Amino acid sequence: MDSPSDTTEGHTVLLADPDPLTAATLSLRLQELGYAVVGAAAKSDGALAAAAAFRPDVVIISADLPGPGSPRETALGIRDGLGIPVLVTAAHPVDTLSPDGEEGLSPQEILVGLFGPDDLTAAIEAVIARHRARHPCREWVEAFRQAAEIVPGFIMLLGTDRHIRFVNLSGAAMAGRPRDALIGLDAVGTALPLSDRDGGDLRRRFDEEQEFHVAADCIPIGRCRFSLRWTCQPVRDGRGCCAGWVCSGTGEGDGASPDASLQAEILLRFEKNMEQLAILNDRIRNPLQVIAAFAEFADDDIRDKILLQVKAINETVRQLDKGWLESATIREYLRKHHRMAL
């Protein structure tokens, strides 16, 4: 299906299933229904990482998904930790996935037994609608992200596990990395140092779930040495519990930008990333076109399997394109706002 139906609204889906054949079949069915399958994972840790990286509209999780951690824990980690709707598929009723409640999965989030296209569509749209109804602040979060893009400092949104869920453009420029390379990483040891200037452990400060301030002289992942004053504030849910963090880093004195000795290095890094991505895309897309053409001469079953894999690789290339565009955007940001030039 070339364009999504009005029902699916072009929603993106991530699959988490240990059986490659089942995942491939479900992927093909979802694409026929108008959904965009952005990736697949065969284990729980892979599902969590992929969900954090791709930020799909919904994650479909098999009740047979192997660990670490149970499928229920994985589902709750994605739904509550990353704020992404989940739908668990099970051949038979699985008691460990319930009970319903704030700490469990509702019956609407579990699709049991054999299901047809209409059942699948209805279940996906139901969990997405349910999630949106329970998270009315989604529009506010989007407004915050848009506002953060024009702020010259380093701004991050973190989950309760300190993993990065959003980085503004200026922050990515300071780190010298595309934003996709930062999403899903533990902020401590990447954007934030392991300790402050006085040797205080930052992980302990996060565990206290109280606002704190910390001064640091570098961004570890970018190896850029310039002083930042960080403020980390917990975001409370309706019960007063910590649901995540907002961290902002501003320059101390004139130290908001990388020093001159590092400017060329950061720009060269982005130039190299862009060049490698462009070459890689060309070397993937051209052979794929040939493979797809030859597949038309194969038997129907073999042809469909080949074309399914071609679609999956095309989606990977699309993600690489996003990285290329992100690198280009950050490069221009550095040139314009930090007056960097080669």
GROMACS .gro file of C-alpha atoms in nm:
model
  342
    1MET     CA    1   0.000   0.000   0.000
    2ASP     CA    2   0.159   0.324  -0.118
    3SER     CA    3  -0.019   0.554   0.126
    4PRO     CA    4  -0.163   0.493   0.472
    5SER     CA    5  -0.536   0.474   0.517
    6ASP     CA    6  -0.731   0.736   0.708
    7THR     CA    7  -0.766   0.489   0.995
    8THR     CA    8  -0.395   0.425   1.049
    9GLU     CA    9  -0.291   0.791   1.000
   10GLY     CA   10   0.049   0.666   0.880
   11HIS     CA   11   0.144   0.542   1.226
   12THR     CA   12   0.487   0.388   1.275
   13VAL     CA   13   0.529   0.045   1.435
   14LEU     CA   14   0.820  -0.139   1.596
   15LEU     CA   15   0.802  -0.520   1.618
   16ALA     CA   16   0.950  -0.721   1.905
   17ASP     CA   17   0.924  -1.093   1.824
   18PRO     CA   18   1.181  -1.374   1.857
   19ASP     CA   19   1.052  -1.562   1.549
   20PRO     CA   20   1.187  -1.405   1.225
   21LEU     CA   21   0.914  -1.564   1.012
   22THR     CA   22   0.637  -1.437   1.240
   23ALA     CA   23   0.792  -1.091   1.247
   24ALA     CA   24   0.828  -1.086   0.867
   25THR     CA   25   0.468  -1.198   0.815
   26LEU     CA   26   0.334  -0.943   1.061
   27SER     CA   27   0.551  -0.671   0.908
   28LEU     CA   28   0.409  -0.742   0.563
   29ARG     CA   29   0.053  -0.741   0.698
   30LEU     CA   30   0.108  -0.410   0.877
   31GLN     CA   31   0.248  -0.248   0.565
   32GLU     CA   32  -0.051  -0.368   0.367
   33LEU     CA   33  -0.273  -0.201   0.627
   34GLY     CA   34  -0.091   0.129   0.581
   35TYR     CA   35   0.148   0.124   0.877
   36ALA     CA   36   0.520   0.197   0.849
   37VAL     CA   37   0.732  -0.069   1.019
   38VAL     CA   38   1.044   0.110   1.140
   39GLY     CA   39   1.230  -0.190   1.280
   40ALA     CA   40   1.225  -0.527   1.455
   41ALA     CA   41   1.391  -0.673   1.765
   42ALA     CA   42   1.428  -1.033   1.880
   43LYS     CA   43   1.505  -0.970   2.249
   44SER     CA   44   1.381  -0.738   2.520
   45ASP     CA   45   1.697  -0.527   2.546
   46GLY     CA   46   1.697  -0.480   2.170
   47ALA     CA   47   1.331  -0.377   2.182
   48LEU     CA   48   1.399  -0.113   2.447
   49ALA     CA   49   1.697   0.025   2.256
   50ALA     CA   50   1.509   0.031   1.924
   51ALA     CA   51   1.204   0.196   2.083
   52ALA     CA   52   1.424   0.469   2.232
   53ALA     CA   53   1.601   0.523   1.899
   54PHE     CA   54   1.306   0.512   1.658
   55ARG     CA   55   1.032   0.654   1.885
   56PRO     CA   56   0.752   0.466   1.700
   57ASP     CA   57   0.383   0.534   1.754
   58VAL     CA   58   0.336   0.184   1.896
   59VAL     CA   59   0.547  -0.122   1.981
   60ILE     CA   60   0.398  -0.469   1.920
   61ILE     CA   61   0.554  -0.718   2.163
   62SER     CA   62   0.529  -1.096   2.155
   63ALA     CA   63   0.445  -1.263   2.486
   64ASP     CA   64   0.728  -1.507   2.400
   65LEU     CA   65   0.993  -1.232   2.379
   66PRO     CA   66   1.308  -1.354   2.559
   67GLY     CA   67   1.488  -1.149   2.823
   68PRO     CA   68   1.669  -1.004   2.998
   69GLY     CA   69   1.348  -0.927   3.179
   70SER     CA   70   0.999  -1.062   3.116
   71PRO     CA   71   0.779  -0.946   2.827
   72ARG     CA   72   0.562  -0.765   3.083
   73GLU     CA   73   0.863  -0.576   3.221
   74THR     CA   74   0.971  -0.488   2.869
   75ALA     CA   75   0.624  -0.366   2.778
   76LEU     CA   76   0.596  -0.152   3.091
   77GLY     CA   77   0.949  -0.018   3.039
   78ILE     CA   78   0.857   0.100   2.690
   79ARG     CA   79   0.511   0.228   2.783
   80ASP     CA   80   0.592   0.398   3.114
   81GLY     CA   81   0.966   0.460   3.077
   82LEU     CA   82   0.970   0.581   2.716
   83GLY     CA   83   0.608   0.697   2.692
   84ILE     CA   84   0.529   0.480   2.388
   85PRO     CA   85   0.205   0.275   2.354
   86VAL     CA   86   0.245  -0.104   2.350
   87LEU     CA   87   0.038  -0.396   2.224
   88VAL     CA   88   0.128  -0.747   2.347
   89THR     CA   89   0.036  -1.044   2.127
   90ALA     CA   90  -0.012  -1.388   2.285
   91ALA     CA   91  -0.126  -1.724   2.149
   92HIS     CA   92  -0.302  -1.798   2.477
   93PRO     CA   93  -0.404  -1.588   2.780
   94VAL     CA   94  -0.095  -1.510   2.988
   95ASP     CA   95  -0.165  -1.429   3.351
   96THR     CA   96   0.179  -1.276   3.410
   97LEU     CA   97   0.093  -0.989   3.177
   98SER     CA   98  -0.191  -0.873   3.401
   99PRO     CA   99  -0.349  -0.757   3.632
  100ASP     CA  100  -0.493  -0.438   3.497
  101GLY     CA  101  -0.400  -0.122   3.679
  102GLU     CA  102  -0.149   0.160   3.692
  103GLU     CA  103   0.142  -0.080   3.729
  104GLY     CA  104   0.014  -0.341   3.484
  105LEU     CA  105  -0.116  -0.384   3.132
  106SER     CA  106  -0.484  -0.342   3.056
  107PRO     CA  107  -0.682  -0.605   2.861
  108GLN     CA  108  -0.693  -0.359   2.570
  109GLU     CA  109  -0.315  -0.375   2.550
  110ILE     CA  110  -0.311  -0.754   2.503
  111LEU     CA  111  -0.420  -0.921   2.178
  112VAL     CA  112  -0.484  -1.290   2.244
  113GLY     CA  113  -0.519  -1.576   1.993
  114LEU     CA  114  -0.549  -1.561   1.615
  115PHE     CA  115  -0.639  -1.220   1.480
  116GLY     CA  116  -0.729  -1.078   1.142
  117PRO     CA  117  -0.639  -0.744   0.980
  118ASP     CA  118  -0.942  -0.566   1.129
  119ASP     CA  119  -0.862  -0.698   1.478
  120LEU     CA  120  -0.503  -0.584   1.447
  121THR     CA  121  -0.593  -0.237   1.323
  122ALA     CA  122  -0.855  -0.191   1.593
  123ALA     CA  123  -0.616  -0.301   1.868
  124ILE     CA  124  -0.334  -0.072   1.749
  125GLU     CA  125  -0.556   0.232   1.716
  126ALA     CA  126  -0.715   0.158   2.056
  127VAL     CA  127  -0.384   0.151   2.244
  128ILE     CA  128  -0.265   0.467   2.068
  129ALA     CA  129  -0.593   0.647   2.152
  130ARG     CA  130  -0.580   0.520   2.511
  131HIS     CA  131  -0.222   0.640   2.551
  132ARG     CA  132  -0.303   0.985   2.412
  133ALA     CA  133  -0.601   1.016   2.645
  134ARG     CA  134  -0.380   0.935   2.944
  135HIS     CA  135  -0.105   1.173   2.835
  136PRO     CA  136  -0.276   1.504   2.752
  137CYS     CA  137   0.054   1.687   2.807
  138ARG     CA  138   0.194   1.546   2.483
  139GLU     CA  139   0.126   1.878   2.306
  140TRP     CA  140   0.308   2.062   2.583
  141VAL     CA  141   0.608   1.835   2.546
  142GLU     CA  142   0.615   1.904   2.172
  143ALA     CA  143   0.591   2.278   2.237
  144PHE     CA  144   0.879   2.249   2.485
  145ARG     CA  145   1.092   2.069   2.227
  146GLN     CA  146   1.027   2.334   1.965
  147ALA     CA  147   1.117   2.610   2.208
  148ALA     CA  148   1.433   2.424   2.314
  149GLU     CA  149   1.559   2.423   1.956
  150ILE     CA  150   1.624   2.799   1.959
  151VAL     CA  151   1.795   2.802   2.299
  152PRO     CA  152   2.177   2.834   2.270
  153GLY     CA  153   2.249   2.609   2.570
  154PHE     CA  154   2.238   2.230   2.612
  155ILE     CA  155   1.887   2.097   2.694
  156MET     CA  156   1.789   1.731   2.746
  157LEU     CA  157   1.481   1.535   2.845
  158LEU     CA  158   1.567   1.216   3.037
  159GLY     CA  159   1.363   0.916   3.143
  160THR     CA  160   1.359   0.792   3.501
  161ASP     CA  161   1.658   0.571   3.410
  162ARG     CA  162   1.858   0.884   3.309
  163HIS     CA  163   1.854   0.773   2.945
  164ILE     CA  164   1.832   1.059   2.695
  165ARG     CA  165   1.496   1.099   2.521
  166PHE     CA  166   1.553   1.439   2.360
  167VAL     CA  167   1.847   1.671   2.293
  168ASN     CA  168   1.811   2.017   2.143
  169LEU     CA  169   2.008   2.118   1.836
  170SER     CA  170   2.257   2.333   2.024
  171GLY     CA  171   2.327   2.049   2.269
  172ALA     CA  172   2.400   1.806   1.988
  173ALA     CA  173   2.634   2.062   1.836
  174MET     CA  174   2.821   2.099   2.165
  175ALA     CA  175   2.852   1.721   2.194
  176GLY     CA  176   2.972   1.700   1.835
  177ARG     CA  177   2.728   1.417   1.755
  178PRO     CA  178   2.403   1.380   1.559
  179ARG     CA  179   2.110   1.363   1.797
  180ASP     CA  180   2.023   1.008   1.691
  181ALA     CA  181   2.361   0.901   1.830
  182LEU     CA  182   2.270   1.040   2.173
  183ILE     CA  183   1.910   0.922   2.209
  184GLY     CA  184   1.881   0.618   2.438
  185LEU     CA  185   2.219   0.666   2.607
  186ASP     CA  186   2.269   0.718   2.978
  187ALA     CA  187   2.317   1.093   3.020
  188VAL     CA  188   2.573   1.037   3.297
  189GLY     CA  189   2.903   0.961   3.129
  190THR     CA  190   2.791   1.098   2.791
  191ALA     CA  191   2.647   1.449   2.801
  192LEU     CA  192   2.698   1.474   3.179
  193PRO     CA  193   3.026   1.378   3.346
  194LEU     CA  194   3.042   1.096   3.601
  195SER     CA  195   3.100   1.349   3.881
  196ASP     CA  196   3.103   1.721   3.939
  197ARG     CA  197   3.410   1.937   4.005
  198ASP     CA  198   3.405   1.842   4.372
  199GLY     CA  199   3.397   1.471   4.297
  200GLY     CA  200   3.027   1.423   4.376
  201ASP     CA  201   2.872   1.122   4.203
  202LEU     CA  202   2.596   1.239   3.967
  203ARG     CA  203   2.415   0.905   3.970
  204ARG     CA  204   2.360   0.949   4.345
  205ARG     CA  205   2.216   1.295   4.284
  206PHE     CA  206   1.966   1.150   4.038
  207ASP     CA  207   1.872   0.875   4.285
  208GLU     CA  208   1.772   1.144   4.537
  209GLU     CA  209   1.506   1.265   4.286
  210GLN     CA  210   1.551   1.630   4.386
  211GLU     CA  211   1.656   1.930   4.180
  212PHE     CA  212   2.030   1.979   4.180
  213HIS     CA  213   2.298   2.196   4.021
  214VAL     CA  214   2.639   2.084   3.907
  215ALA     CA  215   2.935   2.253   3.738
  216ALA     CA  216   3.138   2.059   3.480
  217ASP     CA  217   3.434   2.138   3.257
  218CYS     CA  218   3.361   1.908   2.967
  219ILE     CA  219   3.108   1.704   2.773
  220PRO     CA  220   3.253   1.351   2.791
  221ILE     CA  221   3.117   1.211   2.463
  222GLY     CA  222   3.225   1.514   2.262
  223ARG     CA  223   3.562   1.559   2.432
  224CYS     CA  224   3.490   1.934   2.415
  225ARG     CA  225   3.632   2.117   2.714
  226PHE     CA  226   3.421   2.418   2.802
  227SER     CA  227   3.255   2.497   3.132
  228LEU     CA  228   2.883   2.433   3.176
  229ARG     CA  229   2.657   2.495   3.472
  230TRP     CA  230   2.396   2.219   3.474
  231THR     CA  231   2.052   2.234   3.635
  232CYS     CA  232   1.862   1.903   3.656
  233GLN     CA  233   1.497   1.913   3.759
  234PRO     CA  234   1.271   1.611   3.818
  235VAL     CA  235   0.936   1.605   3.638
  236ARG     CA  236   0.659   1.487   3.873
  237ASP     CA  237   0.354   1.286   3.771
  238GLY     CA  238   0.007   1.318   3.923
  239ARG     CA  239   0.114   1.115   4.226
  240GLY     CA  240   0.420   1.327   4.291
  241CYS     CA  241   0.662   1.060   4.172
  242CYS     CA  242   0.958   1.133   3.945
  243ALA     CA  243   0.853   1.062   3.585
  244GLY     CA  244   1.167   1.194   3.418
  245TRP     CA  245   1.413   1.483   3.413
  246VAL     CA  246   1.478   1.813   3.238
  247CYS     CA  247   1.847   1.902   3.233
  248SER     CA  248   1.984   2.230   3.102
  249GLY     CA  249   2.346   2.329   3.066
  250THR     CA  250   2.448   2.692   3.019
  251GLY     CA  251   2.792   2.837   2.970
  252GLU     CA  252   2.986   2.985   3.258
  253GLY     CA  253   3.130   3.318   3.154
  254ASP     CA  254   3.252   3.294   2.796
  255GLY     CA  255   3.268   2.918   2.802
  256ALA     CA  256   2.937   2.841   2.626
  257SER     CA  257   3.105   2.741   2.302
  258PRO     CA  258   3.393   2.507   2.218
  259ASP     CA  259   3.727   2.679   2.215
  260ALA     CA  260   3.888   2.761   1.882
  261SER     CA  261   4.122   2.462   1.886
  262LEU     CA  262   3.824   2.225   1.879
  263GLN     CA  263   3.600   2.402   1.628
  264ALA     CA  264   3.766   2.261   1.317
  265GLU     CA  265   3.771   1.911   1.471
  266ILE     CA  266   3.395   1.917   1.534
  267LEU     CA  267   3.313   2.043   1.185
  268LEU     CA  268   3.546   1.790   1.023
  269ARG     CA  269   3.376   1.513   1.220
  270PHE     CA  270   3.037   1.615   1.081
  271GLU     CA  271   3.176   1.652   0.729
  272LYS     CA  272   3.318   1.300   0.751
  273ASN     CA  273   2.991   1.159   0.884
  274MET     CA  274   2.798   1.317   0.598
  275GLU     CA  275   3.041   1.190   0.336
  276GLN     CA  276   3.032   0.834   0.473
  277LEU     CA  277   2.651   0.832   0.495
  278ALA     CA  278   2.613   0.956   0.138
  279ILE     CA  279   2.852   0.690   0.003
  280LEU     CA  280   2.687   0.416   0.209
  281ASN     CA  281   2.340   0.512   0.088
  282ASP     CA  282   2.449   0.500  -0.278
  283ARG     CA  283   2.613   0.160  -0.232
  284ILE     CA  284   2.298   0.018  -0.075
  285ARG     CA  285   2.022   0.168  -0.288
  286ASN     CA  286   2.164   0.082  -0.629
  287PRO     CA  287   2.213  -0.293  -0.556
  288LEU     CA  288   1.868  -0.302  -0.394
  289GLN     CA  289   1.707  -0.185  -0.717
  290VAL     CA  290   1.877  -0.468  -0.904
  291ILE     CA  291   1.771  -0.724  -0.642
  292ALA     CA  292   1.412  -0.602  -0.654
  293ALA     CA  293   1.411  -0.628  -1.033
  294PHE     CA  294   1.544  -0.986  -1.031
  295ALA     CA  295   1.293  -1.080  -0.761
  296GLU     CA  296   1.009  -1.025  -1.008
  297PHE     CA  297   1.125  -1.335  -1.196
  298ALA     CA  298   1.113  -1.558  -0.885
  299ASP     CA  299   0.823  -1.768  -0.757
  300ASP     CA  300   0.553  -1.573  -0.573
  301ASP     CA  301   0.653  -1.691  -0.224
  302ILE     CA  302   1.026  -1.630  -0.277
  303ARG     CA  303   0.957  -1.297  -0.448
  304ASP     CA  304   0.745  -1.174  -0.156
  305LYS     CA  305   1.014  -1.273   0.096
  306ILE     CA  306   1.286  -1.096  -0.104
  307LEU     CA  307   1.077  -0.782  -0.148
  308LEU     CA  308   0.996  -0.782   0.224
  309GLN     CA  309   1.367  -0.777   0.303
  310VAL     CA  310   1.422  -0.506   0.042
  311LYS     CA  311   1.159  -0.294   0.218
  312ALA     CA  312   1.329  -0.354   0.553
  313ILE     CA  313   1.668  -0.247   0.414
  314ASN     CA  314   1.508   0.057   0.250
  315GLU     CA  315   1.375   0.158   0.591
  316THR     CA  316   1.728   0.128   0.734
  317VAL     CA  317   1.856   0.350   0.454
  318ARG     CA  318   1.580   0.599   0.534
  319GLN     CA  319   1.709   0.615   0.891
  320LEU     CA  320   2.060   0.676   0.755
  321ASP     CA  321   1.916   0.961   0.548
  322LYS     CA  322   1.778   1.111   0.870
  323GLY     CA  323   2.126   1.096   1.017
  324TRP     CA  324   2.268   1.266   0.708
  325LEU     CA  325   2.013   1.546   0.730
  326GLU     CA  326   2.073   1.580   1.105
  327SER     CA  327   2.449   1.613   1.048
  328ALA     CA  328   2.389   1.874   0.778
  329THR     CA  329   2.154   2.070   1.004
  330ILE     CA  330   2.396   2.069   1.297
  331ARG     CA  331   2.683   2.168   1.070
  332GLU     CA  332   2.493   2.474   0.948
  333TYR     CA  333   2.392   2.554   1.306
  334LEU     CA  334   2.757   2.553   1.412
  335ARG     CA  335   2.857   2.776   1.123
  336LYS     CA  336   2.576   3.026   1.183
  337HIS     CA  337   2.549   3.048   1.561
  338HIS     CA  338   2.901   2.960   1.677
  339ARG     CA  339   3.078   3.119   1.378
  340MET     CA  340   3.270   2.801   1.312
  341ALA     CA  341   3.446   2.777   0.979
  342LEU     CA  342   3.700   2.545   0.824
   0.00000   0.00000   0.00000
